[in-house]
Short mmCIF file of N, CA, C and O and ligand atoms in Angstrom, two decimals:
data_model
loop_
_atom_site.label_atom_id
_atom_site.label_comp_id
_atom_site.label_asym_id
_atom_site.label_seq_id
_atom_site.Cartn_x
_atom_site.Cartn_y
_atom_site.Cartn_z
N UNK A 1 -52.52 -23.78 -42.78
CA UNK A 1 -51.86 -23.19 -43.94
C UNK A 1 -50.34 -23.27 -43.76
O UNK A 1 -49.79 -22.60 -42.88
N UNK A 2 -49.64 -24.13 -44.53
CA UNK A 2 -48.20 -24.33 -44.32
C UNK A 2 -47.33 -23.25 -44.95
O UNK A 2 -46.11 -23.35 -44.95
N UNK A 3 -47.93 -22.21 -45.46
CA UNK A 3 -47.18 -21.16 -46.14
C UNK A 3 -46.06 -20.59 -45.27
O UNK A 3 -46.28 -20.26 -44.10
N UNK A 4 -44.89 -20.52 -45.83
CA UNK A 4 -43.71 -19.91 -45.19
C UNK A 4 -43.13 -20.71 -44.03
O UNK A 4 -42.17 -20.27 -43.41
N UNK A 5 -43.67 -21.88 -43.73
CA UNK A 5 -43.18 -22.59 -42.54
C UNK A 5 -41.76 -23.11 -42.72
O UNK A 5 -41.09 -23.37 -41.73
N UNK A 6 -41.31 -23.27 -43.95
CA UNK A 6 -39.92 -23.70 -44.13
C UNK A 6 -38.97 -22.50 -44.25
O UNK A 6 -37.78 -22.67 -44.40
N UNK A 7 -39.52 -21.32 -44.15
CA UNK A 7 -38.69 -20.11 -44.26
C UNK A 7 -38.49 -19.42 -42.92
O UNK A 7 -37.51 -18.70 -42.74
N UNK A 8 -39.44 -19.62 -42.04
CA UNK A 8 -39.40 -18.87 -40.79
C UNK A 8 -38.65 -19.65 -39.72
O UNK A 8 -38.91 -20.83 -39.51
N UNK A 9 -37.73 -19.00 -39.05
CA UNK A 9 -36.99 -19.61 -37.94
C UNK A 9 -37.97 -19.95 -36.82
O UNK A 9 -38.71 -19.08 -36.35
N UNK A 10 -37.97 -21.23 -36.39
CA UNK A 10 -38.92 -21.63 -35.35
C UNK A 10 -38.54 -21.09 -33.99
O UNK A 10 -39.31 -21.16 -33.05
N UNK A 11 -37.36 -20.56 -33.88
CA UNK A 11 -36.91 -20.03 -32.60
C UNK A 11 -37.20 -18.54 -32.45
O UNK A 11 -37.78 -18.10 -31.47
N UNK A 12 -36.79 -17.75 -33.44
CA UNK A 12 -36.92 -16.30 -33.29
C UNK A 12 -37.95 -15.70 -34.25
O UNK A 12 -38.26 -14.53 -34.14
N UNK A 13 -38.45 -16.51 -35.19
CA UNK A 13 -39.48 -16.01 -36.08
C UNK A 13 -38.97 -15.26 -37.29
O UNK A 13 -39.74 -14.73 -38.08
N UNK A 14 -37.67 -15.22 -37.46
CA UNK A 14 -37.09 -14.50 -38.59
C UNK A 14 -37.39 -15.23 -39.90
O UNK A 14 -37.20 -16.44 -40.00
N UNK A 15 -37.86 -14.50 -40.88
CA UNK A 15 -38.14 -15.08 -42.20
C UNK A 15 -36.93 -14.85 -43.09
O UNK A 15 -36.65 -13.72 -43.49
N UNK A 16 -36.22 -15.95 -43.40
CA UNK A 16 -35.00 -15.82 -44.19
C UNK A 16 -35.26 -15.93 -45.69
O UNK A 16 -34.32 -15.96 -46.47
N UNK A 17 -36.53 -16.04 -46.07
CA UNK A 17 -36.86 -16.03 -47.48
C UNK A 17 -36.83 -17.42 -48.11
O UNK A 17 -36.56 -18.40 -47.44
N UNK A 18 -37.11 -17.47 -49.38
CA UNK A 18 -37.18 -18.74 -50.09
C UNK A 18 -35.81 -19.39 -50.18
O UNK A 18 -34.80 -18.73 -50.38
N UNK A 19 -35.80 -20.71 -50.02
CA UNK A 19 -34.57 -21.47 -50.17
C UNK A 19 -34.82 -22.62 -51.13
O UNK A 19 -35.92 -23.17 -51.18
N UNK A 20 -33.80 -23.01 -51.89
CA UNK A 20 -33.97 -24.15 -52.79
C UNK A 20 -34.30 -25.41 -52.00
O UNK A 20 -33.81 -25.58 -50.89
N UNK A 21 -35.11 -26.28 -52.58
CA UNK A 21 -35.53 -27.49 -51.89
C UNK A 21 -34.37 -28.40 -51.51
O UNK A 21 -34.47 -29.17 -50.57
N UNK A 22 -33.29 -28.33 -52.25
CA UNK A 22 -32.19 -29.25 -51.95
C UNK A 22 -31.42 -28.86 -50.69
O UNK A 22 -30.63 -29.63 -50.19
N UNK A 23 -31.68 -27.68 -50.18
CA UNK A 23 -31.06 -27.29 -48.91
C UNK A 23 -31.85 -27.91 -47.76
O UNK A 23 -33.00 -27.58 -47.53
N UNK A 24 -31.21 -28.86 -47.07
CA UNK A 24 -31.90 -29.60 -46.02
C UNK A 24 -31.67 -29.00 -44.65
O UNK A 24 -32.42 -29.23 -43.72
N UNK A 25 -30.59 -28.28 -44.51
CA UNK A 25 -30.29 -27.66 -43.23
C UNK A 25 -29.94 -26.22 -43.46
O UNK A 25 -29.41 -25.86 -44.50
N UNK A 26 -30.23 -25.39 -42.49
CA UNK A 26 -29.82 -24.00 -42.61
C UNK A 26 -29.58 -23.43 -41.22
O UNK A 26 -30.08 -23.94 -40.23
N UNK A 27 -28.80 -22.38 -41.19
CA UNK A 27 -28.56 -21.68 -39.93
C UNK A 27 -29.22 -20.32 -40.01
O UNK A 27 -29.04 -19.59 -40.97
N UNK A 28 -30.03 -20.03 -39.01
CA UNK A 28 -30.73 -18.74 -38.98
C UNK A 28 -29.72 -17.60 -38.96
O UNK A 28 -28.79 -17.59 -38.15
N UNK A 29 -29.89 -16.65 -39.86
CA UNK A 29 -28.93 -15.56 -39.94
C UNK A 29 -29.15 -14.53 -38.83
O UNK A 29 -28.34 -13.63 -38.65
N UNK A 30 -30.22 -14.69 -38.08
CA UNK A 30 -30.49 -13.74 -37.01
C UNK A 30 -30.05 -14.28 -35.64
O UNK A 30 -29.31 -13.64 -34.92
N UNK A 31 -30.52 -15.51 -35.31
CA UNK A 31 -30.20 -16.04 -33.98
C UNK A 31 -29.15 -17.15 -34.02
O UNK A 31 -28.78 -17.70 -32.99
N UNK A 32 -28.69 -17.50 -35.22
CA UNK A 32 -27.62 -18.49 -35.41
C UNK A 32 -28.01 -19.91 -34.99
O UNK A 32 -27.16 -20.75 -34.75
N UNK A 33 -29.30 -20.17 -34.89
CA UNK A 33 -29.75 -21.52 -34.59
C UNK A 33 -29.69 -22.38 -35.85
O UNK A 33 -30.14 -21.96 -36.91
N UNK A 34 -29.13 -23.58 -35.73
CA UNK A 34 -29.06 -24.48 -36.87
C UNK A 34 -30.34 -25.30 -36.94
O UNK A 34 -30.76 -25.90 -35.95
N UNK A 35 -30.96 -25.31 -38.11
CA UNK A 35 -32.23 -26.00 -38.29
C UNK A 35 -32.14 -27.09 -39.33
O UNK A 35 -31.49 -26.93 -40.36
N UNK A 36 -32.84 -28.20 -39.05
CA UNK A 36 -33.20 -29.13 -40.12
C UNK A 36 -34.45 -28.57 -40.76
O UNK A 36 -35.41 -28.23 -40.07
N UNK A 37 -34.43 -28.45 -42.07
CA UNK A 37 -35.54 -27.79 -42.76
C UNK A 37 -36.91 -28.35 -42.39
O UNK A 37 -37.85 -27.61 -42.09
N UNK A 38 -37.04 -29.68 -42.42
CA UNK A 38 -38.35 -30.27 -42.17
C UNK A 38 -38.78 -30.14 -40.72
O UNK A 38 -39.95 -29.92 -40.42
N UNK A 39 -37.81 -30.28 -39.81
CA UNK A 39 -38.15 -30.16 -38.39
C UNK A 39 -38.54 -28.73 -38.07
O UNK A 39 -39.52 -28.46 -37.37
N UNK A 40 -37.79 -27.79 -38.64
CA UNK A 40 -38.13 -26.39 -38.43
C UNK A 40 -39.54 -26.08 -38.94
O UNK A 40 -40.33 -25.42 -38.26
N UNK A 41 -39.85 -26.61 -40.11
CA UNK A 41 -41.19 -26.40 -40.68
C UNK A 41 -42.25 -27.04 -39.79
O UNK A 41 -43.31 -26.45 -39.55
N UNK A 42 -41.95 -28.23 -39.27
CA UNK A 42 -42.92 -28.93 -38.42
C UNK A 42 -43.19 -28.14 -37.15
O UNK A 42 -44.33 -28.04 -36.70
N UNK A 43 -42.13 -27.58 -36.57
CA UNK A 43 -42.30 -26.79 -35.35
C UNK A 43 -43.15 -25.55 -35.64
O UNK A 43 -44.04 -25.19 -34.86
N UNK A 44 -42.90 -24.93 -36.79
CA UNK A 44 -43.69 -23.76 -37.16
C UNK A 44 -45.16 -24.11 -37.35
O UNK A 44 -46.04 -23.35 -36.96
N UNK A 45 -45.42 -25.28 -37.95
CA UNK A 45 -46.80 -25.72 -38.14
C UNK A 45 -47.45 -25.98 -36.78
O UNK A 45 -48.61 -25.61 -36.54
N UNK A 46 -46.69 -26.59 -35.87
CA UNK A 46 -47.19 -26.81 -34.52
C UNK A 46 -47.55 -25.49 -33.85
O UNK A 46 -48.60 -25.36 -33.22
N UNK A 47 -46.70 -24.51 -33.99
CA UNK A 47 -46.97 -23.19 -33.41
C UNK A 47 -48.26 -22.62 -33.96
O UNK A 47 -49.09 -22.12 -33.21
N UNK A 48 -48.41 -22.71 -35.28
CA UNK A 48 -49.62 -22.18 -35.90
C UNK A 48 -50.85 -22.89 -35.38
O UNK A 48 -51.86 -22.28 -35.04
N UNK A 49 -50.76 -24.23 -35.31
CA UNK A 49 -51.90 -25.02 -34.85
C UNK A 49 -52.25 -24.73 -33.41
O UNK A 49 -53.40 -24.57 -33.05
N UNK A 50 -51.22 -24.64 -32.56
CA UNK A 50 -51.50 -24.43 -31.15
C UNK A 50 -52.02 -23.02 -30.90
O UNK A 50 -52.83 -22.79 -30.01
N UNK A 51 -51.58 -22.07 -31.70
CA UNK A 51 -52.09 -20.71 -31.56
C UNK A 51 -53.58 -20.68 -31.90
O UNK A 51 -54.39 -20.06 -31.22
N UNK A 52 -53.92 -21.42 -32.93
CA UNK A 52 -55.31 -21.46 -33.37
C UNK A 52 -56.19 -22.16 -32.33
O UNK A 52 -57.30 -21.73 -32.04
N UNK A 53 -55.67 -23.22 -31.76
CA UNK A 53 -56.48 -24.03 -30.85
C UNK A 53 -56.67 -23.40 -29.49
O UNK A 53 -57.76 -23.40 -28.94
N UNK A 54 -55.62 -22.88 -28.91
CA UNK A 54 -55.76 -22.42 -27.52
C UNK A 54 -55.22 -21.02 -27.27
O UNK A 54 -55.24 -20.54 -26.15
N UNK A 55 -54.73 -20.38 -28.34
CA UNK A 55 -54.27 -19.02 -28.18
C UNK A 55 -52.99 -18.89 -27.37
O UNK A 55 -52.57 -17.78 -27.06
N UNK A 56 -52.35 -20.00 -27.05
CA UNK A 56 -51.16 -19.92 -26.21
C UNK A 56 -49.88 -19.87 -27.03
O UNK A 56 -48.83 -19.57 -26.49
N UNK A 57 -49.96 -20.21 -28.29
CA UNK A 57 -48.80 -20.11 -29.15
C UNK A 57 -47.61 -20.90 -28.68
O UNK A 57 -47.70 -22.10 -28.50
N UNK A 58 -46.51 -20.22 -28.44
CA UNK A 58 -45.25 -20.88 -28.14
C UNK A 58 -45.23 -21.54 -26.76
O UNK A 58 -44.34 -22.32 -26.47
N UNK A 59 -46.20 -21.26 -25.95
CA UNK A 59 -46.15 -21.73 -24.57
C UNK A 59 -46.12 -23.25 -24.48
O UNK A 59 -45.58 -23.80 -23.52
N UNK A 60 -46.67 -23.94 -25.47
CA UNK A 60 -46.73 -25.38 -25.41
C UNK A 60 -45.38 -26.03 -25.72
O UNK A 60 -45.15 -27.16 -25.33
N UNK A 61 -44.52 -25.33 -26.40
CA UNK A 61 -43.28 -25.94 -26.86
C UNK A 61 -42.18 -25.68 -25.84
O UNK A 61 -41.84 -24.55 -25.55
N UNK A 62 -41.65 -26.74 -25.30
CA UNK A 62 -40.67 -26.58 -24.24
C UNK A 62 -39.26 -26.89 -24.68
O UNK A 62 -38.32 -26.59 -23.97
N UNK A 63 -39.10 -27.51 -25.84
CA UNK A 63 -37.75 -27.89 -26.24
C UNK A 63 -37.10 -26.81 -27.10
O UNK A 63 -37.76 -26.18 -27.88
ZN1 LIG B 101 -33.66 -17.49 -35.65
#
């Protein structure tokens, strides 16, 4: 379920809410991490998938 994956910071989990599609990059207002929208969404999807598969969540992501 890709819901909210382009809204949630892949680093700290902060949900910054809906953003217009034309915004390709954003900076998290909580941890100040700069994100590419699609990459951030992809990382969030990976987190969701890995949590479902092995229950380890963020442990798989090292970068
Ligand atoms: Zn953040």
